[in-house]
Structures are given as C-alpha cells and as structure tokens.
Amino acid sequence: MGYPHKPHARESVVLSEHFGSAEARTLAGWRKRGGYQALEKALGMAPADIVSVVKDSGLRGRGGAGFPTGLKWSYMKPGDGKPHYLCCNADESEPGTFKDREIMRWTPHALVEGCALGAYAIGAETAYVYIRGEFTEPLQQMNAAVQEAYASGILGANAMGTGKRLDVHVHKGAGAYICGEETALMNSLEGKRGNPRIKPPFPAVSGVFGMPTTINNVETLVAAVEVVKRGAAWYKGFGRPDNPKSTGTKLYSVCGNVARPGNYEVPMGFPFRDFLHELCGGPLPGRKFKAVIPGGASVPIQTMEEAEATLMDYEGFVAGGTMLGSGGVIVFDDQQNMVKQIARLARFFAHESCAQCTQCREGTAWTTKIMERIRDGHGTYEDLDTLLDIGEQMTGKTICVLSDSCAVPVASGIRKFRHEFEALIPKKQGTAFVAAAVA
Amino acid sequence: MTAPPAVRAAPKMVTLTIEGRQVTVPEGTNLIEAAKVAGVLVPHYCYHPGLPVAGVCRMCLVDVEKAPKLAPGCATAVAEGQVVHVHSEKAREARKGVLEMLLINHPLDCPICDQSGECELQDYTFQEGRDGSRYREPKRFNPVEDFGGDVLYVTNRCILCTRCVRFMDDVAHEPVLNVSERGDRATIGKFEGADLTHPWAANVVDLCPVGALLSKDFLNKARAWELDRAASVCPNCTQGCNSVLEVRDNVVVRMKPRSNEEVNHFYLCDAGRLDYRWLNRADRADQPLVHTGDGLERSDWEPAIARAAAVLAGKRAYVLASPGLSNEALFLLSQLVQRTGGAGAFRVERGPEAPLAGVPDLALRAERAANVMGAELLGFAKGDAPLSGLNADDVLVIADHDLSQLGAAALEAIDRHRAVIVIGTTLPAGLSHAAVVLPLANVAEEEGTLTNLRGRVQRYFQAKAAPGLARPAWFVLGDLLAATGATEQYWTPGEVFAALAKGHPHFAGMHYDTLGLKGAAPAGALAGAGA
C-alpha cells in the first residue's frame, strides 16, 4: 500500500502490504497474516543455511550503504566463545526518510521477527532495537509487540519452544542524527556520548560492548523475514534482469513538492520518471518539478532531467550521478529556491555534527554561514569557490560520513544550479570568478 | 624458589617505507610512531603516545600507496611492504585544510598567549598552513573558565583534540572533563560540581597542544623563547620524576615533566611541579663564614675549609645529611664519617601519597625528598630523631638538612652543641655559634645524580648559576676531605661518581656519562621491586 494512499497498481507491496491496518499490529493479527512462520522455519535451520539463503537472495542493506546483508552476517564467526549481538538501526533520522517509522508503526511484529531471525542467524541471543528518540508512536508499538512476543513464548529463554534463547530489547535514543551512524549508535547504546568510532575495528570484530556485532537497518531485517519465508529465488525475481546486483523491493519515502507524498514500495530497477509522475502523482497543479534528492539528504541532488532518466536501484542511481541511500525522496519544484533549500540542509548537518573531526565540526558550520550569507544576498563569487574547496576538505577525510553528507548537497547544488546562486550575489562586485571550479 | 624468568615472545617485525626510508618496527606500531623511527614527524594534535587513540584532529592523515583514502597515522597500523608518503601533495593539502579549519574560529591572539613559542598550532601553521584565511564570518566567542586546581581554560583557543579529556578519563581515572555540546558549539566542559583538583590534573596543561589550557602559576610570567631549559629530576619526592627546569634571568619560572617510560612516562604531579620556588629563595648562604669568637664573619674558601678541617681534627663527625643531596655529596659525606669513625643520620619530611592510577608504580610519594634511597644506601640512618646518636664530643656536621621539623628538643641540642659545621644552601636560624659555614649550590645550580625509591640512578643538570661564592657540594666536600688528609682528588662530579661506583655494589657497573638523560636501574635485586 502506498501508504497513506491506496496502493498504486505498479507498486509491489511486500513489506508495506499491511500498512494502515490496525489489526496487523497485534500478535494475533500478525499471525493471521503469516507472521512468525519465517522465524519458525529459521529456528529449524542451521544458522549458516539462513545466511546462505540471505546471501543468495541478493538482499542489500536498506539503511544507505547497500552492503550485502548475507555477506555481513557471514562475518560473524560461530564458536568464537564471545557473546554476539544484533543491533537494529531504527534511528531513522536522515532528512526525507520515514519508511522505518511506518514499518514499526504498522508491522512491529515484522521487526521483532526480523530481529529474532537475524540474531539466530548470526549466533546472537540478544538483539537491540535502537529507536530514534522522536519516534514516540513507533516506540509504543514496538514495546507492545515485544511484550506480546515474550508473553507468547516467541522470545525468551525458550524461543518458540526450541530451547534457544532469543531476547529483543527496545532502546530509545535521545534524538541525535549522528546516533544513526552505526558505531555512534553502539556508543550511545552503551551509555556513552554518541560519537562514531574509528574503523577498523569493524563491528563484526568489536561492536556493542566490544563484542562481535552485526547492525542492520529496520527494512533490511524485515525484508530478510520475507526472504526466509518465500525463498531467495522469489526475492531475486524483483529487479531488472540486466542488473542482478540489486534485488527485491524497496520502500521509498516521498516528500516535498509532489502531489501524493508518502511511502511507496517498488521493485529494484523501477523507472524514476514513472515513479514520480504516475505513483506520486507528478507536481502540484501549475508547478513543474525542478530537482530531486533521491536517497535522503546525504546524496547528491539530481536535476529533474537526470532523475527522469534514472532507474531506481543501487547501480541505477549511481549511473544517475547520485545514490539510492535510504530511499528518502525529496522533491523540489520551480517555486523553490535551491540556495535556501541547501542552506537549510547545511544548517541541519552543522547542528548534528558530533564535533570530533576538525573538518566536520568547523566545516559544516562554516559552510552553513557562507550558504546563509549568500541566501541573504551578501555572497560573493569567491564564496562559491570557497564552498567547493571546503567541501573537498570535508570529503573522505573524517571518521564518519556526516561531513561528506554536508558537502554533497552543496557541491552538487553549486554545480547544477549555479545560476540560482549567482542570481543572489550582488552584481556590483564584478564577475571575476574562476569558471574552472564548476567542472 | 624463584619463578623462571618470564620469556616474552619477540614481537613480529614489519618492514615498510616512509618518505623513501625503509624502517622495521614491531607489528601493531602505528604510522606516526613508525615515521618517528624513520626520522619523519607526522604533524598531529590529538594523538599522544600516553593516551588512547582518538583519531579526531585529522591532522596526521598520510598518503598510503594503494589505499583509496588518506589514512590517519595515529589509527593505522603498519603493514608489510607499505609505502607511506607524509609530504605528498595530497597529504599536505589535507593538513592545510585542517589547519585552516582549526584557525577559522581561533582568536589568533598569539601576542598575549602563554603557549606562543611552544604552540603546535603556531608551528604547523608556520610550517605548512595557508598564508591567509578565507573566513569572512564572525568568530565564535566563549568566556575563559577557571577549571580549578592550577588550570585555566581559554575556550576560544581550544581545538578540541580531547587530550585533556582522555588524560582525566584514562590516566587519572577521574572523569572530570568532557566534550560539551555538538558541532562548532562544542567546548571542553567540566562535569557538574567537579573541579580539576586531582593531584595530577595539571598535566592537562602540558598535554594541551595549544594555549587553551594554561597554568595559573605560569600565567603571563614569561615567553617561551626567553627560557633556558635544563634536564633535571624533580627534587620533591622519592619518585624521581624526570623534569625540565625552565629559567629566565637566573630564576626558575616553571618545572615541566620530561618523558621517561621507566619512571614517570609523560607526567609530573601538581605538588611536584609547583614546588619550585625554594630553588629561587633569596636568603641563601652565599659566602663562606668563619666564627672568630665574636661571631660569624665573612671569609673565603681556603681559610674556611682549613678551619673546618681543624675543627674536625681528632673528632668524630656526626653528619646530619639532607636526603635531597646528590649521591656524590652523600658519598663524600660517608667518606668523612668513615675517616672519623663517626655516624650519619637524617629525617625525611612526609606527606600524603597520591598515585596516578593509569600508570604503574607512579605516585607522589609520601617521602618528600629526592634521595632517601641514596642516603640509606650510603649508610645514613633514617629516623624521626636523627640526633639521637650525637655525642657531646662529636663535631655536628649539618649538611643542608632542614632543621625546622626536628622539634624543640633537637634544636636545643644543636644550640647547646659546641662544635658545629654548617654545609648548606642556607644558614638556619640559631646557628650563629657554628664554627664554619660552607655555602652550597642547590639542586638547580649544580649537576649530579639521585637515586629514586626503586634504586634507579638518574642525572640532573645545572639550570642556573649559584649565588655568590656558593659551590657544588661534591666540590666543597672533596676539598674538605683533602684538607683532613684524604689522598683522592676530584675535579668533576663524574669522578666522584666513578669512585662511588667502584666502592658500592648498588652503583657497580654504572658510568656517569652513560647514565644519559634517562638514568639506569641497578643490576641487583632492587630492580622492579615495587611492581
């Protein structure tokens, strides 16, 4: 269901099938919809076999990076004598992204099942669900679902009567964007300041409490349930035949200047043009699409021409000069000023920088100050070169990618909408700027 | 039964190339340390060998061949065959970027900053920073904060390297500091109600690579480039922390730690570092004095030494020796005791012990003098009543021993005692009946060796000139021994030490010159005794 709208005929509703149905939130309702069959099946399998099914399905991380899930799970070496942990990253804070929120609001048991299944597959007994601090309703739903699951023996010391222990703990964050970064999330979960950690060591070696940990996005774990239930071959059936690297369905959260904002689930490789114009209903009356950020605030901005030529999967978005990211589609129409929009994004990143790395702490704030000065009509042509250069310094040099994320919309904005920046720069200064910097 | 010696497996060695120089270092070494071996300094701020790696300043980014991105030198372990470029175009551009970012909100108030001249931000900016800033916005401003203890926090200069936070958390084990707020609003904060009053807290001032954490004691006292520096050993307890004495115009203005991984790593306690003013005291004995019958009168070295020898002739010397004297001085005093069949004793000042939790066997020790071990090894009896063995016929030789804490009875005994020779840096009150006063240089004004509580023998060097005619103790005592008929002659403290090493098992095998700046542990049983 293209929640909150009726599902569009061209959607492939798998994960969002029960969005909007209050009954699906309860254990009974969820069981009626085929819930916990996958977990039951999984608990009868060897963990290594679950991992290989997920590997075979081609499922990739839905949080942003797109790392193959089965491969990630296979890094957890069984029998190393250490407790393993599964973390579910439900700190969905990427601007423009609200798919995990809906999964937890409407199908909390799907996530409980995903956590239990994932934990079992990686040899963990404990899964932590780290929920964004602002997610009040999803938190309530998750707590209720976990309680029901314990009460009915799905979780606990004897999970589903198999004699295996599976625990799921729901942890509420305090509302910091950076805690969605996997290692910052682990620090926060441990009660420390949510600062990203230096990698290596990677979480599979030293994660939560210094123990081997796998961390997956909400949508990834929920998709893994479907993969186990219906098989790898079925899951691989979603996607374009010429790109086996992206399989399955993907939830997109659409917001901004579009007729029907909401969550949409389409198979990998879906044409972005059809998605925007047919599923989302195109622009508002009398307006024209101008630009789109397809994967949450951290990915490069596309012009509408670029977007309309893009196929919606990991490789398709890269070919279109951007990234799939978290699937948070932000649409801008001709009424919007891109400088103002980008300045707002920069301010967000400056506010959320954890202050560890120099380039991020200082660079995000500096970028914001310049962007807002240009927005307010006090910019110079040199500022544009400075912004691009600061962006260069902020890219690929820090512990995590928050700093890169701030540089991305600014750099892509200046390259693709330079005329809007220049329109705000007072003309009396002359036009001595270096065109080469645009390249 | 003794346990078999622990056999530590030799670490696996890794060979790599840094700036074209091949080095071989133990596995697990990071690139900053490996580069040091190659003689290359990788600029850095947050990394410190005594603290856990934070990897936050991003200054130490180096160019590793075949790596997709620049690697932080502090957090990247060496790998076999790695080729590392510290000064490639890419690495220099990245550092230039970091420096520009660090400076955009920095007040650039170097002319009034205590750190100026010993500031790593200044140094690296001068070395490879931009010649101008592109920052056009107002700088952020935060007020100066008193962190308690000896520490002042000048927020605006802070580069948030977090060395201070990590020192308090991981070395002092008293988490007082934190990073407060986020983004460019972040500053170093104190936890509610806490102060930097830990006995080792002032080390954060040394650790701070910029002028953000300052010593209140040193505030506005001197510019770094006006200071003369000498390697020394902290004279204030038996730990024997290696230190640097910093002197301006013949006045000691600051004592800082000098690293020695066998003794004090990188640290010096607050009590030790701040207790240096006595080295500058003005009421010094600065001229030999001889009692004429009417009172003490100014004299010169030759008559004074001759007078002292005459007083000692045929008498037992009872030496009250300061446990702060050098091994050389104590050795020569012990010779005097032996020649005259006398005795020697001392009392040591005590105070509360204050360990530094994160470093094994490092503490401000209860015994507040530098050479208690040396004095004991050389036969001086430690006790609270060091005059108890004094006979009426003895010549009481007071060798720089502090009399103020001996008690009224002892002072009276000294007062009543007929033959007294004072050899010291000061002339204590109530000793106007002394036969001779021989003025000494203090620990900042001479060179010599000290023995710490684990028996480690360490050299200290001269930092300033002695007042007036005062001479080093070994010099004075060598002359005095010669005047009493001894045949040995000493021209340098090294010669005194050689004689000591020849005659005493604890010092056997040690050579003054090879003690170097880090000292030597004894070959015998005392090594590692305190572990």
CSV table of N, CA, C and O in Angstrom, one decimal, chain A residues 175-178 193 195-196 198-200 349-366 369-370 373 383 385-386 389-391 393-401 404, chain B residues 53-59 61 69-70 72 74-75 90 93-102 104-105 130 133-140 158-161 179-186:
chain,number,residue,atom,x,y,z
A,175,GLY,N,17.6,11.4,20.4
A,175,GLY,CA,17.3,12.4,19.3
A,175,GLY,C,18.5,13.1,18.7
A,175,GLY,O,18.6,14.3,18.7
A,176,ALA,N,19.5,12.3,18.4
A,176,ALA,CA,20.7,12.8,17.7
A,176,ALA,C,20.8,12.1,16.4
A,176,ALA,O,20.9,10.9,16.3
A,177,TYR,N,21.0,12.9,15.3
A,177,TYR,CA,21.1,12.3,14.0
A,177,TYR,C,22.3,11.4,13.9
A,177,TYR,O,22.3,10.3,13.3
A,178,ILE,N,23.4,11.8,14.6
A,178,ILE,CA,24.7,11.0,14.5
A,178,ILE,C,24.5,9.6,15.0
A,178,ILE,O,25.3,8.7,14.7
A,193,ARG,N,28.6,9.0,25.1
A,193,ARG,CA,28.3,10.0,24.1
A,193,ARG,C,28.3,9.4,22.7
A,193,ARG,O,29.1,8.6,22.4
A,195,ASN,N,29.4,9.3,19.8
A,195,ASN,CA,30.4,9.7,18.8
A,195,ASN,C,30.8,8.5,17.9
A,195,ASN,O,31.0,7.4,18.5
A,196,PRO,N,30.9,8.6,16.6
A,196,PRO,CA,31.3,7.5,15.8
A,196,PRO,C,32.7,7.0,16.2
A,196,PRO,O,33.5,7.8,16.7
A,198,ILE,N,36.4,5.0,15.4
A,198,ILE,CA,37.3,4.8,14.3
A,198,ILE,C,37.2,3.3,13.8
A,198,ILE,O,37.1,2.4,14.7
A,199,LYS,N,37.1,3.2,12.5
A,199,LYS,CA,37.1,1.8,12.0
A,199,LYS,C,38.4,1.6,11.1
A,199,LYS,O,38.6,2.5,10.3
A,200,PRO,N,39.0,0.5,11.1
A,200,PRO,CA,38.8,-0.7,12.0
A,200,PRO,C,39.1,-0.3,13.4
A,200,PRO,O,39.7,0.7,13.7
A,349,PHE,N,23.1,19.7,9.1
A,349,PHE,CA,24.4,18.9,9.4
A,349,PHE,C,25.3,19.6,10.4
A,349,PHE,O,25.9,19.0,11.2
A,350,ALA,N,25.3,20.9,10.3
A,350,ALA,CA,26.2,21.7,11.2
A,350,ALA,C,25.7,21.5,12.7
A,350,ALA,O,26.4,21.4,13.6
A,351,HIS,N,24.3,21.4,12.8
A,351,HIS,CA,23.8,21.2,14.1
A,351,HIS,C,24.0,19.9,14.7
A,351,HIS,O,24.2,19.7,15.9
A,352,GLU,N,24.1,18.9,13.7
A,352,GLU,CA,24.2,17.5,14.2
A,352,GLU,C,25.6,16.9,14.2
A,352,GLU,O,25.8,15.8,14.7
A,353,SER,N,26.6,17.7,13.8
A,353,SER,CA,28.0,17.2,13.8
A,353,SER,C,28.4,16.9,15.2
A,353,SER,O,28.1,17.6,16.2
A,354,CYS,N,29.0,15.7,15.4
A,354,CYS,CA,29.3,15.3,16.8
A,354,CYS,C,30.5,16.1,17.4
A,354,CYS,O,30.8,16.0,18.5
A,355,ALA,N,31.2,16.8,16.5
A,355,ALA,CA,32.3,17.7,16.9
A,355,ALA,C,33.6,17.0,17.1
A,355,ALA,O,34.6,17.6,17.7
A,356,GLN,N,33.7,15.7,16.7
A,356,GLN,CA,35.0,15.1,16.8
A,356,GLN,C,36.0,15.6,15.8
A,356,GLN,O,37.0,16.2,16.1
A,357,CYS,N,35.7,15.3,14.5
A,357,CYS,CA,36.7,15.6,13.5
A,357,CYS,C,36.7,17.1,13.1
A,357,CYS,O,35.6,17.7,13.0
A,358,THR,N,37.9,17.7,12.9
A,358,THR,CA,38.0,19.1,12.7
A,358,THR,C,37.2,19.5,11.4
A,358,THR,O,36.5,20.5,11.5
A,359,GLN,N,37.4,18.8,10.3
A,359,GLN,CA,36.8,19.2,9.1
A,359,GLN,C,35.3,19.3,9.2
A,359,GLN,O,34.6,20.1,8.6
A,360,CYS,N,34.7,18.4,10.0
A,360,CYS,CA,33.3,18.3,10.1
A,360,CYS,C,32.8,19.4,11.1
A,360,CYS,O,31.9,20.2,10.8
A,361,ARG,N,33.4,19.5,12.3
A,361,ARG,CA,33.0,20.4,13.3
A,361,ARG,C,33.0,21.8,12.7
A,361,ARG,O,32.1,22.6,12.8
A,362,GLU,N,34.2,22.2,12.1
A,362,GLU,CA,34.3,23.5,11.6
A,362,GLU,C,33.7,23.7,10.2
A,362,GLU,O,33.1,24.7,9.9
A,363,GLY,N,33.9,22.7,9.4
A,363,GLY,CA,33.5,22.8,8.0
A,363,GLY,C,32.0,22.9,7.8
A,363,GLY,O,31.5,23.7,7.0
A,364,THR,N,31.2,22.1,8.6
A,364,THR,CA,29.8,22.2,8.4
A,364,THR,C,29.2,23.5,8.9
A,364,THR,O,28.4,24.1,8.2
A,365,ALA,N,29.8,24.1,10.0
A,365,ALA,CA,29.4,25.4,10.4
A,365,ALA,C,29.8,26.5,9.5
A,365,ALA,O,29.0,27.4,9.2
A,366,TRP,N,31.0,26.4,9.0
A,366,TRP,CA,31.5,27.4,8.0
A,366,TRP,C,30.6,27.4,6.8
A,366,TRP,O,30.2,28.4,6.3
A,369,LYS,N,27.4,29.1,7.4
A,369,LYS,CA,27.5,30.5,7.5
A,369,LYS,C,27.6,31.1,6.1
A,369,LYS,O,26.9,32.2,5.8
A,370,ILE,N,28.4,30.5,5.2
A,370,ILE,CA,28.5,31.1,3.8
A,370,ILE,C,27.2,30.9,3.1
A,370,ILE,O,26.8,31.9,2.4
A,373,ARG,N,24.8,33.4,4.2
A,373,ARG,CA,25.1,34.8,3.7
A,373,ARG,C,24.8,35.0,2.3
A,373,ARG,O,24.2,36.0,1.9
A,383,ASP,N,33.0,33.1,-2.8
A,383,ASP,CA,32.3,32.2,-1.8
A,383,ASP,C,32.0,30.9,-2.5
A,383,ASP,O,32.2,29.8,-1.8
A,385,ASP,N,33.6,29.3,-4.9
A,385,ASP,CA,34.9,28.6,-5.0
A,385,ASP,C,35.3,28.1,-3.6
A,385,ASP,O,35.7,26.9,-3.4
A,386,THR,N,35.1,28.9,-2.6
A,386,THR,CA,35.5,28.5,-1.2
A,386,THR,C,34.6,27.4,-0.8
A,386,THR,O,35.1,26.4,-0.2
A,389,ASP,N,35.8,24.2,-2.3
A,389,ASP,CA,37.1,23.8,-1.7
A,389,ASP,C,36.9,23.3,-0.3
A,389,ASP,O,37.5,22.2,0.1
A,390,ILE,N,36.1,23.9,0.5
A,390,ILE,CA,35.8,23.4,1.8
A,390,ILE,C,35.2,22.0,1.7
A,390,ILE,O,35.5,21.1,2.4
A,391,GLY,N,34.3,21.9,0.7
A,391,GLY,CA,33.6,20.6,0.5
A,391,GLY,C,34.6,19.5,0.2
A,391,GLY,O,34.5,18.4,0.7
A,393,GLN,N,37.7,19.4,1.3
A,393,GLN,CA,38.4,19.1,2.5
A,393,GLN,C,37.5,18.3,3.4
A,393,GLN,O,38.0,17.6,4.3
A,394,MET,N,36.2,18.4,3.3
A,394,MET,CA,35.3,17.7,4.1
A,394,MET,C,34.9,16.3,3.6
A,394,MET,O,34.2,15.5,4.3
A,395,THR,N,35.5,15.9,2.5
A,395,THR,CA,35.1,14.6,1.9
A,395,THR,C,36.2,13.6,2.0
A,395,THR,O,37.3,13.9,1.7
A,396,GLY,N,35.8,12.5,2.6
A,396,GLY,CA,36.7,11.3,2.6
A,396,GLY,C,37.9,11.5,3.6
A,396,GLY,O,38.9,10.8,3.5
A,397,LYS,N,37.8,12.4,4.6
A,397,LYS,CA,38.9,12.6,5.5
A,397,LYS,C,38.5,12.5,7.0
A,397,LYS,O,39.4,12.7,7.8
A,398,THR,N,37.3,12.1,7.2
A,398,THR,CA,36.8,12.1,8.6
A,398,THR,C,36.4,10.7,9.1
A,398,THR,O,36.4,9.8,8.3
A,399,ILE,N,36.1,10.5,10.3
A,399,ILE,CA,35.8,9.2,10.9
A,399,ILE,C,34.5,8.7,10.3
A,399,ILE,O,34.5,7.5,9.8
A,400,CYS,N,33.5,9.5,10.2
A,400,CYS,CA,32.3,9.0,9.6
A,400,CYS,C,31.9,9.9,8.4
A,400,CYS,O,32.7,10.8,8.0
A,401,VAL,N,30.8,9.7,7.8
A,401,VAL,CA,30.5,10.5,6.5
A,401,VAL,C,29.6,11.6,6.8
A,401,VAL,O,29.0,12.2,5.8
A,404,ASP,N,31.0,14.5,4.8
A,404,ASP,CA,30.8,14.3,3.4
A,404,ASP,C,29.3,14.6,3.0
A,404,ASP,O,29.1,15.2,2.0
B,53,VAL,N,44.0,6.3,21.5
B,53,VAL,CA,43.9,7.0,20.2
B,53,VAL,C,42.5,7.5,20.0
B,53,VAL,O,41.5,6.8,20.3
B,54,ALA,N,42.4,8.8,19.6
B,54,ALA,CA,41.0,9.3,19.4
B,54,ALA,C,40.8,9.5,17.9
B,54,ALA,O,39.7,9.3,17.4
B,55,GLY,N,41.8,9.9,17.2
B,55,GLY,CA,41.7,10.0,15.7
B,55,GLY,C,40.8,11.1,15.3
B,55,GLY,O,40.1,11.0,14.2
B,56,VAL,N,40.7,12.2,16.1
B,56,VAL,CA,39.7,13.2,15.8
B,56,VAL,C,40.3,14.5,15.1
B,56,VAL,O,39.5,15.2,14.4
B,57,CYS,N,41.6,14.8,15.3
B,57,CYS,CA,42.0,16.1,14.7
B,57,CYS,C,42.2,16.0,13.2
B,57,CYS,O,42.1,17.0,12.5
B,58,ARG,N,42.4,14.8,12.7
B,58,ARG,CA,42.6,14.5,11.3
B,58,ARG,C,43.8,15.2,10.7
B,58,ARG,O,43.9,15.4,9.5
B,59,MET,N,44.7,15.6,11.6
B,59,MET,CA,45.9,16.3,11.1
B,59,MET,C,47.0,15.3,10.6
B,59,MET,O,47.8,15.6,9.7
B,61,LEU,N,46.7,12.8,8.7
B,61,LEU,CA,46.4,12.0,7.5
B,61,LEU,C,47.7,11.8,6.7
B,61,LEU,O,48.3,12.8,6.4
B,69,LYS,N,41.9,6.1,0.3
B,69,LYS,CA,41.7,7.4,1.0
B,69,LYS,C,43.0,7.7,1.8
B,69,LYS,O,43.8,6.8,2.1
B,70,LEU,N,43.2,8.9,2.2
B,70,LEU,CA,44.3,9.2,3.2
B,70,LEU,C,44.0,8.5,4.5
B,70,LEU,O,42.8,8.4,4.9
B,72,PRO,N,44.6,8.0,8.7
B,72,PRO,CA,45.1,8.7,9.9
B,72,PRO,C,46.3,7.9,10.5
B,72,PRO,O,46.2,6.8,10.8
B,74,CYS,N,47.7,8.0,13.2
B,74,CYS,CA,47.6,7.5,14.6
B,74,CYS,C,46.8,6.2,14.7
B,74,CYS,O,47.0,5.5,15.6
B,75,ALA,N,45.9,6.0,13.8
B,75,ALA,CA,45.0,4.9,14.0
B,75,ALA,C,45.2,3.8,12.9
B,75,ALA,O,44.4,2.9,12.7
B,90,LYS,N,48.9,15.4,-1.8
B,90,LYS,CA,47.6,15.1,-1.3
B,90,LYS,C,47.5,15.3,0.3
B,90,LYS,O,46.6,15.8,0.8
B,93,GLU,N,47.9,19.0,1.3
B,93,GLU,CA,46.7,19.7,1.0
B,93,GLU,C,45.7,19.4,2.2
B,93,GLU,O,45.0,20.3,2.6
B,94,ALA,N,45.6,18.1,2.6
B,94,ALA,CA,44.6,17.8,3.7
B,94,ALA,C,45.0,18.5,5.0
B,94,ALA,O,44.2,19.0,5.7
B,95,ARG,N,46.3,18.5,5.3
B,95,ARG,CA,46.8,19.2,6.5
B,95,ARG,C,46.5,20.7,6.4
B,95,ARG,O,46.1,21.3,7.4
B,96,LYS,N,46.7,21.2,5.2
B,96,LYS,CA,46.5,22.7,5.1
B,96,LYS,C,45.0,23.0,5.3
B,96,LYS,O,44.6,24.0,6.0
B,97,GLY,N,44.2,22.0,4.9
B,97,GLY,CA,42.7,22.2,5.1
B,97,GLY,C,42.4,22.1,6.6
B,97,GLY,O,41.6,22.9,7.1
B,98,VAL,N,43.0,21.2,7.3
B,98,VAL,CA,42.7,21.0,8.7
B,98,VAL,C,43.2,22.3,9.4
B,98,VAL,O,42.5,22.9,10.3
B,99,LEU,N,44.4,22.8,9.1
B,99,LEU,CA,44.9,24.0,9.7
B,99,LEU,C,44.0,25.2,9.5
B,99,LEU,O,43.7,26.0,10.4
B,100,GLU,N,43.5,25.3,8.3
B,100,GLU,CA,42.6,26.4,8.0
B,100,GLU,C,41.3,26.3,8.9
B,100,GLU,O,40.9,27.3,9.5
B,101,MET,N,40.8,25.1,9.0
B,101,MET,CA,39.6,24.9,9.8
B,101,MET,C,39.8,25.2,11.2
B,101,MET,O,39.0,25.8,11.9
B,102,LEU,N,41.0,24.8,11.7
B,102,LEU,CA,41.3,25.0,13.1
B,102,LEU,C,41.5,26.5,13.4
B,102,LEU,O,41.2,26.9,14.6
B,104,ILE,N,39.9,29.0,11.8
B,104,ILE,CA,38.8,30.0,11.5
B,104,ILE,C,38.2,30.6,12.7
B,104,ILE,O,37.8,31.7,12.7
B,105,ASN,N,38.1,29.8,13.8
B,105,ASN,CA,37.5,30.3,15.0
B,105,ASN,C,38.5,30.6,16.1
B,105,ASN,O,38.2,30.9,17.2
B,130,ARG,N,48.0,27.9,5.3
B,130,ARG,CA,47.8,28.9,4.3
B,130,ARG,C,48.3,30.3,4.8
B,130,ARG,O,48.4,30.5,6.0
B,133,SER,N,43.5,33.7,5.6
B,133,SER,CA,42.3,33.0,5.8
B,133,SER,C,41.2,33.4,4.8
B,133,SER,O,41.2,34.5,4.4
B,134,ARG,N,40.3,32.4,4.5
B,134,ARG,CA,39.2,32.8,3.6
B,134,ARG,C,37.9,33.0,4.4
B,134,ARG,O,36.8,33.1,3.9
B,135,TYR,N,38.1,33.0,5.8
B,135,TYR,CA,36.9,33.0,6.6
B,135,TYR,C,36.5,34.5,6.8
B,135,TYR,O,37.2,35.3,7.2
B,136,ARG,N,35.2,34.8,6.4
B,136,ARG,CA,34.7,36.1,6.4
B,136,ARG,C,33.7,36.4,7.5
B,136,ARG,O,33.1,37.4,7.6
B,137,GLU,N,33.4,35.3,8.3
B,137,GLU,CA,32.2,35.4,9.2
B,137,GLU,C,32.8,35.8,10.6
B,137,GLU,O,34.0,35.7,10.8
B,138,PRO,N,31.9,36.2,11.5
B,138,PRO,CA,32.4,36.5,12.8
B,138,PRO,C,32.9,35.2,13.5
B,138,PRO,O,32.3,34.1,13.3
B,139,LYS,N,33.9,35.4,14.4
B,139,LYS,CA,34.4,34.2,15.1
B,139,LYS,C,33.5,33.9,16.3
B,139,LYS,O,33.0,34.8,16.9
B,140,ARG,N,33.5,32.7,16.7
B,140,ARG,CA,32.7,32.3,17.9
B,140,ARG,C,33.4,32.8,19.1
B,140,ARG,O,34.7,32.9,19.1
B,158,CYS,N,40.7,26.7,22.0
B,158,CYS,CA,40.7,25.2,22.1
B,158,CYS,C,40.5,24.6,20.7
B,158,CYS,O,39.6,25.1,19.9
B,159,ILE,N,41.2,23.5,20.3
B,159,ILE,CA,41.0,22.8,19.1
B,159,ILE,C,40.3,21.5,19.3
B,159,ILE,O,40.2,20.7,18.4
B,160,LEU,N,39.8,21.2,20.5
B,160,LEU,CA,39.0,20.0,20.8
B,160,LEU,C,39.7,18.7,20.5
B,160,LEU,O,39.1,17.8,20.0
B,161,CYS,N,41.0,18.7,20.7
B,161,CYS,CA,41.7,17.5,20.5
B,161,CYS,C,41.4,16.4,21.5
B,161,CYS,O,41.7,15.2,21.3
B,179,VAL,N,33.5,16.6,26.5
B,179,VAL,CA,33.1,17.5,25.4
B,179,VAL,C,31.7,17.8,25.5
B,179,VAL,O,30.8,16.9,25.5
B,180,SER,N,31.4,19.1,25.7
B,180,SER,CA,30.0,19.5,25.9
B,180,SER,C,29.5,20.1,24.6
B,180,SER,O,30.3,20.7,23.9
B,181,GLU,N,28.2,19.9,24.3
B,181,GLU,CA,27.6,20.4,23.1
B,181,GLU,C,28.1,19.7,21.9
B,181,GLU,O,29.0,18.8,22.0
B,182,ARG,N,27.6,20.1,20.7
B,182,ARG,CA,28.0,19.5,19.5
B,182,ARG,C,28.4,20.5,18.5
B,182,ARG,O,28.2,21.7,18.7
B,183,GLY,N,28.8,20.0,17.3
B,183,GLY,CA,29.2,20.9,16.2
B,183,GLY,C,30.2,22.0,16.6
B,183,GLY,O,31.0,21.7,17.5
B,184,ASP,N,30.1,23.1,16.0
B,184,ASP,CA,31.1,24.2,16.4
B,184,ASP,C,30.7,24.9,17.7
B,184,ASP,O,31.4,25.8,18.1
B,185,ARG,N,29.6,24.4,18.3
B,185,ARG,CA,29.4,25.0,19.7
B,185,ARG,C,30.1,24.2,20.7
B,185,ARG,O,30.1,24.5,21.9
B,186,ALA,N,30.8,23.1,20.3
B,186,ALA,CA,31.4,22.2,21.3
B,186,ALA,C,32.6,22.9,22.0
B,186,ALA,O,33.3,23.7,21.4
